[in-house]
């Protein structure tokens, strides 16, 4: 609820005045005049809804999870997540869940631009973005690869945010719990993208998801797995090791998995895996091809 980049003033000694002083200390606001009026700095303006590059949705997401982190000791003790499964969250609290998808899209806008280069797609065709939410990642790919037509598959409620954020993408309703994610028998795709999904699930479920995705590929088609991939020592890269603990709290059975683990699931699905591709960030791409 910050008042944009306009000046704002509060009476001395009031709680809002004290809060404004804190904003100045944090570099989010500046003193504008002798009457102790204030204005937001560039960093502060990023916290305002509707401004270019706003991180307001990201901050709300982190506040939601920050409160959950108070349960970390218990989660470590019993090994169980402290948040309901995504399907239940989307049903029981759609406003927060859709805000979460918007926050993920804002994060992708800041940090996801490396995906097209990591993916290295050399041809267009039809791409299915499984569980793609707002379509953040497939939007990057469609913009970068001539002739690529991306379609997001997700639960029906996610379509609202996709139409809001990336209306250029196609959308089909689907369900992880159904065979072929609910797609008809015989339907095949040139590319299938699984982006930031494996860390939400335990290993056996990851294996099953990859097998279903492989079954949707046309011969010669490409599976792209874009995720936080842990080193074989399970403590590097540091950001990925920390992220694994986040998944313990947030997703039942979730975690970060090694290249070797992901490769084994891909090969069990009958695909040929390529070497992992990393950029300077914590997320990597493993590509695999269906023979034929």
GROMACS .gro file of C-alpha atoms in nm:
model
  292
    1UNK     CA    1   0.000   0.000   0.000
    2UNK     CA    2   0.292   0.237  -0.051
    3UNK     CA    3   0.181   0.562  -0.219
    4UNK     CA    4   0.373   0.526  -0.542
    5UNK     CA    5   0.644   0.775  -0.626
    6UNK     CA    6   0.436   1.069  -0.508
    7UNK     CA    7   0.549   1.258  -0.201
    8UNK     CA    8   0.383   1.163   0.126
    9UNK     CA    9   0.391   1.310   0.476
   10UNK     CA   10   0.285   1.208   0.826
   11UNK     CA   11   0.252   1.390   1.155
   12UNK     CA   12   0.550   1.372   1.395
   13UNK     CA   13   0.538   1.089   1.645
   14UNK     CA   14   0.275   0.890   1.457
   15UNK     CA   15   0.322   0.524   1.374
   16UNK     CA   16   0.320   0.596   0.997
   17UNK     CA   17   0.589   0.859   1.054
   18UNK     CA   18   0.806   0.607   1.235
   19UNK     CA   19   0.750   0.360   0.953
   20UNK     CA   20   0.851   0.623   0.697
   21UNK     CA   21   1.173   0.674   0.891
   22UNK     CA   22   1.243   0.303   0.864
   23UNK     CA   23   1.186   0.320   0.488
   24UNK     CA   24   1.450   0.593   0.468
   25UNK     CA   25   1.698   0.384   0.667
   26UNK     CA   26   1.637   0.088   0.435
   27UNK     CA   27   1.689   0.301   0.126
   28UNK     CA   28   1.328   0.265   0.014
   29UNK     CA   29   1.229   0.630   0.071
   30UNK     CA   30   1.395   0.969   0.092
   31UNK     CA   31   1.317   1.294   0.273
   32UNK     CA   32   1.168   1.535   0.020
   33UNK     CA   33   1.144   1.868   0.205
   34UNK     CA   34   1.170   2.051   0.537
   35UNK     CA   35   0.814   1.957   0.631
   36UNK     CA   36   0.937   1.598   0.649
   37UNK     CA   37   0.756   1.489   0.338
   38UNK     CA   38   0.883   1.166   0.187
   39UNK     CA   39   0.912   1.012  -0.158
   40UNK     CA   40   0.996   0.661  -0.266
   41UNK     CA   41   1.337   0.581  -0.410
   42UNK     CA   42   1.371   0.361  -0.716
   43UNK     CA   43   1.402   0.056  -0.491
   44UNK     CA   44   1.096   0.160  -0.296
   45UNK     CA   45   0.892   0.209  -0.611
   46UNK     CA   46   0.950  -0.158  -0.697
   47UNK     CA   47   0.728  -0.246  -0.401
   48UNK     CA   48   0.428  -0.067  -0.550
   49UNK     CA   49   0.165  -0.267  -0.738
   50UNK     CA   50   0.133  -0.181  -1.104
   51UNK     CA   51   0.471  -0.014  -1.150
   52UNK     CA   52   0.719  -0.140  -1.408
   53UNK     CA   53   0.928  -0.416  -1.257
   54UNK     CA   54   0.714  -0.432  -0.942
   55UNK     CA   55   0.814  -0.702  -0.694
   56UNK     CA   56   0.500  -0.660  -0.482
   57UNK     CA   57   0.368  -1.006  -0.569
   58UNK     CA   58   0.708  -1.159  -0.495
   59UNK     CA   59   0.714  -0.995  -0.152
   60UNK     CA   60   0.364  -1.126  -0.075
   61UNK     CA   61   0.473  -1.476  -0.177
   62UNK     CA   62   0.777  -1.460   0.047
   63UNK     CA   63   0.570  -1.330   0.339
   64UNK     CA   64   0.335  -1.628   0.300
   65UNK     CA   65   0.628  -1.870   0.310
   66UNK     CA   66   0.817  -1.678   0.579
   67UNK     CA   67   0.540  -1.757   0.826
   68UNK     CA   68   0.557  -2.123   0.727
   69UNK     CA   69   0.931  -2.128   0.798
   70UNK     CA   70   0.848  -2.091   1.166
   71UNK     CA   71   0.753  -2.459   1.136
   72UNK     CA   72   1.100  -2.560   1.011
   73UNK     CA   73   1.211  -2.737   1.333
   74UNK     CA   74   0.898  -2.952   1.328
   75UNK     CA   75   0.939  -3.024   0.956
   76UNK     CA   76   1.295  -3.141   1.015
   77UNK     CA   77   1.176  -3.355   1.305
   78UNK     CA   78   0.897  -3.539   1.127
   79UNK     CA   79   0.995  -3.493   0.760
   80UNK     CA   80   0.657  -3.352   0.653
   81UNK     CA   81   0.569  -3.033   0.467
   82UNK     CA   82   0.380  -2.754   0.640
   83UNK     CA   83   0.175  -2.645   0.338
   84UNK     CA   84  -0.118  -2.823   0.177
   85UNK     CA   85  -0.069  -2.976  -0.170
   86UNK     CA   86  -0.107  -2.737  -0.462
   87UNK     CA   87  -0.439  -2.883  -0.573
   88UNK     CA   88  -0.588  -2.818  -0.229
   89UNK     CA   89  -0.442  -2.467  -0.208
   90UNK     CA   90  -0.588  -2.379  -0.545
   91UNK     CA   91  -0.928  -2.506  -0.434
   92UNK     CA   92  -0.934  -2.366  -0.080
   93UNK     CA   93  -0.752  -2.034  -0.127
   94UNK     CA   94  -0.763  -1.943  -0.496
   95UNK     CA   95  -0.673  -1.577  -0.438
   96UNK     CA   96  -0.343  -1.662  -0.266
   97UNK     CA   97  -0.270  -1.941  -0.513
   98UNK     CA   98  -0.317  -1.724  -0.820
   99UNK     CA   99  -0.111  -1.449  -0.655
  100UNK     CA  100   0.160  -1.714  -0.612
  101UNK     CA  101   0.153  -1.783  -0.988
  102UNK     CA  102   0.186  -1.411  -1.058
  103UNK     CA  103   0.485  -1.396  -0.825
  104UNK     CA  104   0.650  -1.686  -1.007
  105UNK     CA  105   0.594  -1.504  -1.335
  106UNK     CA  106   0.757  -1.191  -1.191
  107UNK     CA  107   1.053  -1.398  -1.072
  108UNK     CA  108   1.088  -1.552  -1.418
  109UNK     CA  109   1.086  -1.204  -1.570
  110UNK     CA  110   1.389  -1.121  -1.355
  111UNK     CA  111   1.581  -1.446  -1.361
  112UNK     CA  112   1.447  -1.675  -1.635
  113UNK     CA  113   1.587  -1.519  -1.952
  114UNK     CA  114   1.866  -1.778  -1.977
  115UNK     CA  115   1.630  -2.065  -2.054
  116UNK     CA  116   1.627  -2.037  -2.436
  117UNK     CA  117   2.006  -2.053  -2.458
  118UNK     CA  118   2.023  -2.345  -2.213
  119UNK     CA  119   1.746  -2.528  -2.398
  120UNK     CA  120   1.918  -2.487  -2.734
  121UNK     CA  121   1.611  -2.572  -2.939
  122UNK     CA  122   1.711  -2.580  -3.304
  123UNK     CA  123   1.366  -2.605  -3.457
  124UNK     CA  124   1.014  -2.487  -3.395
  125UNK     CA  125   0.707  -2.704  -3.368
  126UNK     CA  126   0.451  -2.766  -3.098
  127UNK     CA  127   0.565  -2.742  -2.735
  128UNK     CA  128   0.363  -2.855  -2.433
  129UNK     CA  129   0.455  -2.680  -2.107
  130UNK     CA  130   0.343  -2.929  -1.842
  131UNK     CA  131   0.222  -2.761  -1.524
  132UNK     CA  132   0.333  -2.430  -1.673
  133UNK     CA  133   0.108  -2.204  -1.464
  134UNK     CA  134   0.129  -1.850  -1.601
  135UNK     CA  135   0.338  -1.967  -1.897
  136UNK     CA  136   0.649  -1.777  -1.791
  137UNK     CA  137   0.905  -2.024  -1.926
  138UNK     CA  138   0.733  -2.128  -2.247
  139UNK     CA  139   0.680  -1.760  -2.328
  140UNK     CA  140   1.058  -1.712  -2.326
  141UNK     CA  141   1.102  -2.011  -2.556
  142UNK     CA  142   0.827  -1.910  -2.798
  143UNK     CA  143   0.975  -1.561  -2.831
  144UNK     CA  144   1.326  -1.697  -2.895
  145UNK     CA  145   1.263  -1.990  -3.131
  146UNK     CA  146   1.115  -1.917  -3.475
  147UNK     CA  147   0.816  -2.134  -3.553
  148UNK     CA  148   0.767  -2.255  -3.196
  149UNK     CA  149   0.405  -2.269  -3.076
  150UNK     CA  150   0.376  -2.317  -2.700
  151UNK     CA  151   0.076  -2.446  -2.509
  152UNK     CA  152   0.051  -2.460  -2.130
  153UNK     CA  153  -0.112  -2.759  -1.961
  154UNK     CA  154  -0.234  -2.699  -1.607
  155UNK     CA  155  -0.537  -2.721  -1.383
  156UNK     CA  156  -0.824  -2.509  -1.520
  157UNK     CA  157  -0.794  -2.239  -1.253
  158UNK     CA  158  -0.445  -2.145  -1.376
  159UNK     CA  159  -0.578  -2.020  -1.709
  160UNK     CA  160  -0.686  -1.688  -1.555
  161UNK     CA  161  -0.328  -1.587  -1.477
  162UNK     CA  162  -0.195  -1.711  -1.810
  163UNK     CA  163  -0.451  -1.500  -2.001
  164UNK     CA  164  -0.350  -1.203  -1.788
  165UNK     CA  165   0.026  -1.244  -1.821
  166UNK     CA  166   0.092  -1.433  -2.149
  167UNK     CA  167  -0.221  -1.430  -2.366
  168UNK     CA  168  -0.014  -1.521  -2.673
  169UNK     CA  169   0.021  -1.878  -2.543
  170UNK     CA  170  -0.223  -2.162  -2.585
  171UNK     CA  171  -0.379  -2.331  -2.282
  172UNK     CA  172  -0.525  -2.678  -2.227
  173UNK     CA  173  -0.667  -2.807  -1.901
  174UNK     CA  174  -0.486  -3.112  -1.769
  175UNK     CA  175  -0.416  -3.310  -1.455
  176UNK     CA  176  -0.099  -3.478  -1.329
  177UNK     CA  177  -0.308  -3.753  -1.171
  178UNK     CA  178  -0.452  -3.864  -1.506
  179UNK     CA  179  -0.288  -4.083  -1.768
  180UNK     CA  180  -0.106  -3.868  -2.026
  181UNK     CA  181  -0.196  -3.573  -1.802
  182UNK     CA  182  -0.546  -3.594  -1.945
  183UNK     CA  183  -0.443  -3.557  -2.310
  184UNK     CA  184  -0.605  -3.785  -2.569
  185UNK     CA  185  -0.442  -4.105  -2.688
  186UNK     CA  186  -0.230  -4.054  -2.997
  187UNK     CA  187  -0.166  -3.683  -2.938
  188UNK     CA  188   0.208  -3.614  -2.976
  189UNK     CA  189   0.420  -3.303  -2.932
  190UNK     CA  190   0.753  -3.195  -3.080
  191UNK     CA  191   0.875  -3.069  -2.744
  192UNK     CA  192   0.764  -3.112  -2.383
  193UNK     CA  193   0.883  -2.875  -2.110
  194UNK     CA  194   0.890  -2.969  -1.741
  195UNK     CA  195   0.997  -2.649  -1.566
  196UNK     CA  196   1.045  -2.620  -1.189
  197UNK     CA  197   0.821  -2.916  -1.114
  198UNK     CA  198   1.047  -3.201  -1.010
  199UNK     CA  199   1.149  -3.023  -0.691
  200UNK     CA  200   0.785  -3.033  -0.579
  201UNK     CA  201   0.772  -3.414  -0.577
  202UNK     CA  202   0.945  -3.720  -0.428
  203UNK     CA  203   1.172  -3.930  -0.653
  204UNK     CA  204   0.920  -4.198  -0.749
  205UNK     CA  205   0.666  -3.934  -0.851
  206UNK     CA  206   0.933  -3.754  -1.055
  207UNK     CA  207   1.005  -4.079  -1.235
  208UNK     CA  208   0.634  -4.118  -1.314
  209UNK     CA  209   0.595  -3.760  -1.437
  210UNK     CA  210   0.891  -3.796  -1.671
  211UNK     CA  211   0.753  -4.125  -1.806
  212UNK     CA  212   0.416  -3.961  -1.881
  213UNK     CA  213   0.589  -3.667  -2.047
  214UNK     CA  214   0.799  -3.901  -2.260
  215UNK     CA  215   0.481  -4.069  -2.380
  216UNK     CA  216   0.362  -3.737  -2.522
  217UNK     CA  217   0.670  -3.689  -2.741
  218UNK     CA  218   0.672  -3.754  -3.113
  219UNK     CA  219   0.967  -3.960  -3.245
  220UNK     CA  220   1.268  -3.730  -3.247
  221UNK     CA  221   1.095  -3.500  -3.000
  222UNK     CA  222   1.273  -3.319  -2.718
  223UNK     CA  223   1.206  -3.326  -2.345
  224UNK     CA  224   1.335  -3.019  -2.159
  225UNK     CA  225   1.376  -3.041  -1.782
  226UNK     CA  226   1.444  -2.700  -1.627
  227UNK     CA  227   1.502  -2.714  -1.253
  228UNK     CA  228   1.725  -2.664  -0.952
  229UNK     CA  229   1.974  -2.949  -1.001
  230UNK     CA  230   2.187  -3.059  -0.708
  231UNK     CA  231   2.550  -3.164  -0.741
  232UNK     CA  232   2.638  -3.528  -0.682
  233UNK     CA  233   2.790  -3.425  -0.348
  234UNK     CA  234   2.441  -3.299  -0.250
  235UNK     CA  235   2.580  -2.974  -0.103
  236UNK     CA  236   2.654  -2.777  -0.422
  237UNK     CA  237   2.561  -2.543  -0.577
  238UNK     CA  238   2.493  -2.372  -0.242
  239UNK     CA  239   2.168  -2.210  -0.354
  240UNK     CA  240   2.033  -2.546  -0.468
  241UNK     CA  241   2.126  -2.715  -0.140
  242UNK     CA  242   1.941  -2.443   0.054
  243UNK     CA  243   1.646  -2.470  -0.183
  244UNK     CA  244   1.617  -2.840  -0.095
  245UNK     CA  245   1.541  -2.742   0.264
  246UNK     CA  246   1.275  -2.501   0.141
  247UNK     CA  247   1.108  -2.787  -0.044
  248UNK     CA  248   1.106  -2.996   0.274
  249UNK     CA  249   0.890  -2.729   0.436
  250UNK     CA  250   0.677  -2.644   0.134
  251UNK     CA  251   0.609  -2.968  -0.057
  252UNK     CA  252   0.544  -3.315   0.080
  253UNK     CA  253   0.835  -3.529  -0.036
  254UNK     CA  254   0.987  -3.244  -0.236
  255UNK     CA  255   1.356  -3.172  -0.271
  256UNK     CA  256   1.630  -3.105  -0.522
  257UNK     CA  257   1.767  -3.394  -0.723
  258UNK     CA  258   2.104  -3.466  -0.881
  259UNK     CA  259   2.183  -3.489  -1.249
  260UNK     CA  260   2.240  -3.861  -1.200
  261UNK     CA  261   1.896  -3.910  -1.049
  262UNK     CA  262   1.719  -3.708  -1.318
  263UNK     CA  263   1.918  -3.882  -1.591
  264UNK     CA  264   1.817  -4.223  -1.454
  265UNK     CA  265   1.447  -4.128  -1.468
  266UNK     CA  266   1.484  -3.995  -1.822
  267UNK     CA  267   1.663  -4.305  -1.945
  268UNK     CA  268   1.409  -4.532  -1.774
  269UNK     CA  269   1.146  -4.355  -1.986
  270UNK     CA  270   1.331  -4.461  -2.302
  271UNK     CA  271   1.485  -4.123  -2.384
  272UNK     CA  272   1.845  -4.032  -2.471
  273UNK     CA  273   1.975  -3.777  -2.224
  274UNK     CA  274   2.230  -3.510  -2.309
  275UNK     CA  275   2.483  -3.356  -2.067
  276UNK     CA  276   2.340  -3.111  -1.816
  277UNK     CA  277   2.362  -2.745  -1.915
  278UNK     CA  278   2.414  -2.480  -1.647
  279UNK     CA  279   2.437  -2.104  -1.658
  280UNK     CA  280   2.580  -1.891  -1.374
  281UNK     CA  281   2.250  -1.917  -1.185
  282UNK     CA  282   2.126  -2.210  -0.977
  283UNK     CA  283   1.890  -2.357  -1.239
  284UNK     CA  284   1.997  -2.596  -1.515
  285UNK     CA  285   1.854  -2.775  -1.818
  286UNK     CA  286   1.870  -3.143  -1.899
  287UNK     CA  287   1.763  -3.221  -2.256
  288UNK     CA  288   1.657  -3.562  -2.375
  289UNK     CA  289   1.535  -3.697  -2.709
  290UNK     CA  290   1.288  -3.968  -2.800
  291UNK     CA  291   1.455  -4.203  -3.050
  292UNK     CA  292   1.307  -4.219  -3.399
   0.00000   0.00000   0.00000
